[in-house]
């Protein structure tokens, strides 16, 4: 036909001769029974072959004929019969349209002549006018009641069979008979003959014959259509993770050479993702720009990917990241198939490699696709383009397990008889296995069968299969099948893992009375759950309440808008499982957000503030939003008043802006959150003044302070820093509490890397005493930095920890456990009296001018007056002063001899928030003077300030007389001096003074705490001593951590020996008679600290108030008593029955504790 034919002059002596088309020779769409070509041979018996390639890349080799005939003849290649061979593509041996002629070749037949010429012409396909089928829907969801219909044109009468097949091998055949040529339509519900749904990309093969007898011929004409439609998984059984509707805009290249785009060739939605790659230089990799969508908390069996390849055998991989941050590397498939197909990635089998996270090789829900990459396979072409669409996680619709704990807490306490309810929903009938396990390897297994869909509830007592109580963060792994035959399938199943199902704690915590005791457990630095839980256990065993943790910006948001929560989720879960309340520190800068200049050392980049404050605020908002159910205290940055953490130099204006913006963001997410200002390195008045001028004092709920010092807490500057903070807040931000978010002493040995250090014994003692001082002052929280040492060097930073790197607990850890146990569940009632038994002598009521006179120092002007501003007695002294520009202080000279040998002298002061230092001086029999700082003029409250005559006050000095540093009795009080504050620089003010007293007996420092049914006296002395400590109950105990040793009561007190390490004496409040007649009065006695705020009432056995005896009454340190006359609030005598005295103590930090003492009344 036409004007020319193709001539092939060949030589096949060295092998076959082969030609390929320069451009694709695609056959028009349709179904064909044969290929015909006109052939003119050369008389030899050599052979002509041709290859056809279908749309999947499958290559079919057909023998045409020998070339022995030297005249034109037409040869028919029967396409209904199997070819010589086929290979590649989808390997189904069906010509999936469209098809193309891709090769013609000649082969020598035995000893036939190797050379010759053959002519070819008029190659064509022939059929009966039947067309390939088309679907009315490219994507449909049968579980929503959707279906599709297939249409095709029948060119003749005959029988047909339309075979539909998905990637898992499920098949549906729709057959029929055509009685008249024309358009045919066949409906399909998406299911196979047995009612099971086909899933994913569906391929079709239409076969027909020309005899309408109801039986399809053995060798019908057939043609395939790849990806005729896509069937969505049942609703609830699949989670669409990536639909690529944005044409790849939400992904970015992170390695190699790859161009992202969109294509209308897709399986669902409007577009797919196209990846034009070049892997000649290595893998091509893409990652999400922002946080990827996670699958819901369901049990999944597979990840399904719709893939359209480019004919190469290069390979597609993807990474799935689970809830813990563990990355799973899965091979998807090769790219050889050039039409759409659904690839299934088995999620029930661990991939070849995993990394990071909790390293358990189990997909902890929720999961997300976090990387896609392409690799070259051997010598395959390095360039090409592939398409991806419709990536989804599939299962049976069963949910991952959840738990419901008592009182909706994060944990439960098996040792207290508590249990938890574990729930999951079965979307189908089937068998299941639930395994709950902790980080140590203990586990409990539950097995059962769900007869029908519904909620399954299991009660768990917290014990393992062996009966051992488990502990810490608990995970749950659910496996299920859909057979409901009593045996869980080992192959056809879904798995759902909840990594933080619940927690098991050692004891029940009172959420209404949290302890102030805290530590930086640094759980966030632990990579594996076993290490995270080990650190949390250390804190729990030490009765720690607050755990200060870093929510590292760089870890959580490694690139802008891309959040990874694995490490912080693990931190929060490990902490809350053991009743640790997290103090979350927000900062430092992520590397991508830092304002650090180019060339900044890697270690310093984070310490530069963010270049864009909005980025920091967005990060803080995201963190608080995620954890607001579990974390209620947040600290904004760390030590912003120094160059170490705010480089290159402090910038209070910039920090004020950060604090204001972050506070607003936190409160928008969680109005109940407590926001702490970034802990200052010591109190910094100038820094605070700038914050005030910038309007930032209203942008924190509590003030953060760091009190690192080198010497003992009593003689250090830490007390002045706290006083300064109290003074400043009282004046400019009343009501805000102080948090000491870092303090510690290092046990390094002075030398290289260590400018100062203490012994391990000193570290332990200092810790206890600092915590008790904080409790006495009403500090809201105090946090030791840190729990576990950073390293093994002598560097100062490596030796602040309470546990060394080998796991050895230093004495300070034991000290923390003791003070933590003593303060757990209690409220501090105030400072204990300066001496053990409270014995004191009032030297002066300071009610008139006979108390002394003022001496102005260096130009100070002052006025001494007396009036009703008093602590006790009839009046008190008032010192009004003005230092002016040059004045340095005012001295209140006096002369009060003391008979005997006192161990302390005290005076009550009422401050003016200037933080002016107050010194007290005594003079001994030789004329030698001893003076020391007794406190600073803090907020407007009465406070006892004491000069301890053992020399333990800060800035304790001596001079004159025999100048031997030894007090020669008798002594007299000779002066109280108020100095100008070097912190605030405030020039004027007024301080009230009252009740100058001498104290006798062994020096006692410490606090009174009330809670857990008892009063605790936490006491120590800087010199070892034995003393009798008054108690009020019928029994008393010496408490050491969890244990308590009975003490012998004699004369209303117990004899104990104590020194620099505090001891803890407990005794309940007392009553004069546990049982008495209704007409008798009953006396209630209890111990107080200085300025204890107390309410007392009598309540009935049902808790209703019978009579209120005291309401927010202030008491000083010592034993107090109140008498109940047996009447109710109306003065009417009460009847017989059981009653209780109810004592409630209110702390300066806003907390309260209540204890009850029962009594019985009889007629």
CSV table of C-alpha atoms in Angstrom, one decimal, residues 956-1141:
chain,number,residue,atom,x,y,z
A,956,UNK,CA,29.0,38.5,110.6
A,957,UNK,CA,31.9,40.7,112.0
A,958,UNK,CA,33.5,41.5,115.3
A,959,UNK,CA,35.6,44.4,116.5
A,960,UNK,CA,36.8,46.2,119.6
A,961,UNK,CA,37.2,44.9,123.1
A,962,UNK,CA,39.6,42.0,123.3
A,963,UNK,CA,38.8,41.4,119.7
A,964,UNK,CA,39.2,37.6,120.1
A,965,UNK,CA,36.0,36.7,118.2
A,966,UNK,CA,34.7,34.9,121.2
A,967,UNK,CA,31.6,36.3,123.0
A,968,UNK,CA,32.3,37.0,126.6
A,969,UNK,CA,29.1,37.1,128.6
A,970,UNK,CA,27.1,39.0,129.7
A,971,UNK,CA,26.2,40.8,126.6
A,972,UNK,CA,23.9,43.7,125.7
A,973,UNK,CA,22.1,44.8,122.5
A,974,UNK,CA,23.6,48.1,121.4
A,975,UNK,CA,22.3,48.9,117.9
A,976,UNK,CA,20.1,48.1,115.0
A,977,UNK,CA,21.2,49.7,111.7
A,978,UNK,CA,19.3,50.2,108.5
A,979,UNK,CA,21.6,50.8,105.5
A,980,UNK,CA,20.8,52.2,102.1
A,981,UNK,CA,20.0,49.4,99.7
A,982,UNK,CA,22.7,48.9,97.0
A,983,UNK,CA,20.1,46.9,95.0
A,984,UNK,CA,17.2,49.3,94.6
A,985,UNK,CA,19.0,52.6,95.5
A,986,UNK,CA,15.7,53.8,97.0
A,987,UNK,CA,16.4,56.9,99.1
A,988,UNK,CA,13.6,57.0,101.6
A,989,UNK,CA,11.2,54.8,103.5
A,990,UNK,CA,9.8,53.7,106.8
A,991,UNK,CA,10.6,50.5,108.8
A,992,UNK,CA,8.7,49.4,111.9
A,993,UNK,CA,10.6,47.6,114.7
A,994,UNK,CA,9.1,45.8,117.7
A,995,UNK,CA,9.6,43.2,120.4
A,996,UNK,CA,13.4,43.0,120.8
A,997,UNK,CA,14.0,39.6,122.4
A,998,UNK,CA,16.8,37.3,123.6
A,999,UNK,CA,16.6,33.5,123.0
A,1000,UNK,CA,18.2,30.8,125.1
A,1001,UNK,CA,19.0,27.2,124.5
A,1002,UNK,CA,20.3,25.3,121.5
A,1003,UNK,CA,20.1,27.2,118.2
A,1004,UNK,CA,17.4,25.8,116.0
A,1005,UNK,CA,16.8,26.6,112.3
A,1006,UNK,CA,14.1,25.3,110.2
A,1007,UNK,CA,10.4,25.3,109.5
A,1008,UNK,CA,7.0,24.0,110.7
A,1009,UNK,CA,5.0,22.1,108.1
A,1010,UNK,CA,1.5,20.8,108.4
A,1011,UNK,CA,-0.1,18.0,106.5
A,1012,UNK,CA,-0.7,14.2,106.3
A,1013,UNK,CA,-2.4,14.4,109.7
A,1014,UNK,CA,0.7,15.7,111.6
A,1015,UNK,CA,2.8,18.7,112.2
A,1016,UNK,CA,6.4,18.3,111.0
A,1017,UNK,CA,9.3,20.2,112.6
A,1018,UNK,CA,12.1,20.3,110.1
A,1019,UNK,CA,15.1,21.5,112.1
A,1020,UNK,CA,18.8,21.8,112.0
A,1021,UNK,CA,21.7,23.7,113.5
A,1022,UNK,CA,25.1,24.6,112.2
A,1023,UNK,CA,26.6,23.0,115.3
A,1024,UNK,CA,25.7,19.6,116.5
A,1025,UNK,CA,23.4,19.8,119.5
A,1026,UNK,CA,21.0,17.8,121.6
A,1027,UNK,CA,17.7,19.5,122.6
A,1028,UNK,CA,14.2,18.8,123.7
A,1029,UNK,CA,11.7,19.6,121.0
A,1030,UNK,CA,8.1,20.3,122.2
A,1031,UNK,CA,5.4,18.1,120.6
A,1032,UNK,CA,1.6,18.2,121.0
A,1033,UNK,CA,0.4,14.7,120.1
A,1034,UNK,CA,0.4,11.5,122.1
A,1035,UNK,CA,3.0,10.1,119.8
A,1036,UNK,CA,6.0,11.5,118.0
A,1037,UNK,CA,8.3,10.1,115.3
A,1038,UNK,CA,11.6,10.8,113.6
A,1039,UNK,CA,10.9,10.6,109.9
A,1040,UNK,CA,13.6,9.6,107.5
A,1041,UNK,CA,12.3,9.3,103.9
A,1042,UNK,CA,9.5,6.7,103.8
A,1043,UNK,CA,10.2,5.3,107.3
A,1044,UNK,CA,9.4,6.7,110.8
A,1045,UNK,CA,11.0,5.8,114.1
A,1046,UNK,CA,8.9,6.3,117.3
A,1047,UNK,CA,10.3,8.8,119.8
A,1048,UNK,CA,9.9,8.8,123.5
A,1049,UNK,CA,7.8,11.7,124.8
A,1050,UNK,CA,8.8,13.2,128.2
A,1051,UNK,CA,7.4,16.3,129.7
A,1052,UNK,CA,5.7,17.2,126.4
A,1053,UNK,CA,8.8,17.0,124.4
A,1054,UNK,CA,11.3,14.6,122.7
A,1055,UNK,CA,15.0,14.6,123.0
A,1056,UNK,CA,16.8,14.6,119.6
A,1057,UNK,CA,20.3,15.3,118.4
A,1058,UNK,CA,20.8,17.3,115.2
A,1059,UNK,CA,23.4,19.3,113.3
A,1060,UNK,CA,23.9,20.7,109.8
A,1061,UNK,CA,21.8,17.9,108.3
A,1062,UNK,CA,18.1,18.5,109.0
A,1063,UNK,CA,15.9,16.1,110.9
A,1064,UNK,CA,12.2,15.7,110.7
A,1065,UNK,CA,10.1,15.3,113.9
A,1066,UNK,CA,6.4,14.6,113.4
A,1067,UNK,CA,3.5,14.7,115.9
A,1068,UNK,CA,-0.2,15.2,115.5
A,1069,UNK,CA,-2.0,18.1,117.1
A,1070,UNK,CA,-3.3,17.2,120.6
A,1071,UNK,CA,-6.5,17.3,122.5
A,1072,UNK,CA,-7.0,17.3,126.2
A,1073,UNK,CA,-9.4,14.3,126.0
A,1074,UNK,CA,-10.0,12.0,123.1
A,1075,UNK,CA,-13.3,11.0,124.8
A,1076,UNK,CA,-15.3,13.3,127.0
A,1077,UNK,CA,-18.7,14.1,128.2
A,1078,UNK,CA,-20.9,16.5,126.3
A,1079,UNK,CA,-20.7,19.1,129.0
A,1080,UNK,CA,-16.9,19.2,129.2
A,1081,UNK,CA,-14.7,21.7,127.5
A,1082,UNK,CA,-11.9,20.2,125.2
A,1083,UNK,CA,-8.6,21.9,124.6
A,1084,UNK,CA,-6.9,21.6,121.2
A,1085,UNK,CA,-3.1,22.3,120.9
A,1086,UNK,CA,-0.9,22.5,117.9
A,1087,UNK,CA,2.5,23.9,116.9
A,1088,UNK,CA,3.1,27.0,114.7
A,1089,UNK,CA,5.9,28.7,112.9
A,1090,UNK,CA,6.3,32.4,112.8
A,1091,UNK,CA,3.2,34.1,111.4
A,1092,UNK,CA,1.3,30.9,110.9
A,1093,UNK,CA,-2.1,31.7,109.2
A,1094,UNK,CA,-4.6,29.3,110.9
A,1095,UNK,CA,-8.2,28.5,110.8
A,1096,UNK,CA,-9.8,26.0,113.3
A,1097,UNK,CA,-13.2,24.6,113.5
A,1098,UNK,CA,-15.1,21.7,115.0
A,1099,UNK,CA,-16.9,19.5,112.4
A,1100,UNK,CA,-19.3,16.7,112.7
A,1101,UNK,CA,-18.7,13.1,111.5
A,1102,UNK,CA,-20.3,14.2,108.1
A,1103,UNK,CA,-17.9,17.1,107.8
A,1104,UNK,CA,-20.4,19.9,108.4
A,1105,UNK,CA,-19.1,22.8,110.6
A,1106,UNK,CA,-20.4,22.8,114.1
A,1107,UNK,CA,-18.4,25.8,115.3
A,1108,UNK,CA,-15.6,28.0,114.0
A,1109,UNK,CA,-13.0,28.7,116.6
A,1110,UNK,CA,-10.4,30.7,114.6
A,1111,UNK,CA,-10.4,32.2,111.1
A,1112,UNK,CA,-7.2,33.2,109.4
A,1113,UNK,CA,-5.6,34.0,112.7
A,1114,UNK,CA,-1.9,34.7,112.8
A,1115,UNK,CA,0.3,32.9,115.4
A,1116,UNK,CA,4.0,33.1,116.1
A,1117,UNK,CA,6.3,30.1,116.5
A,1118,UNK,CA,5.5,27.9,119.4
A,1119,UNK,CA,2.6,25.8,120.8
A,1120,UNK,CA,-0.8,27.4,120.8
A,1121,UNK,CA,-4.2,26.2,122.1
A,1122,UNK,CA,-7.8,26.8,121.8
A,1123,UNK,CA,-10.8,25.6,123.9
A,1124,UNK,CA,-14.1,24.3,122.6
A,1125,UNK,CA,-16.8,24.6,125.1
A,1126,UNK,CA,-19.0,22.0,123.4
A,1127,UNK,CA,-21.5,24.4,121.9
A,1128,UNK,CA,-22.3,25.0,118.2
A,1129,UNK,CA,-22.1,28.3,116.4
A,1130,UNK,CA,-25.4,29.4,118.0
A,1131,UNK,CA,-24.3,28.7,121.5
A,1132,UNK,CA,-26.4,25.6,121.9
A,1133,UNK,CA,-24.8,22.5,123.5
A,1134,UNK,CA,-24.1,19.7,121.1
A,1135,UNK,CA,-25.1,16.1,121.6
A,1136,UNK,CA,-23.2,12.9,121.9
A,1137,UNK,CA,-21.3,11.6,118.8
A,1138,UNK,CA,-18.1,11.7,116.9
A,1139,UNK,CA,-16.5,15.1,116.1
A,1140,UNK,CA,-13.3,16.3,114.7
A,1141,UNK,CA,-11.1,19.4,115.2
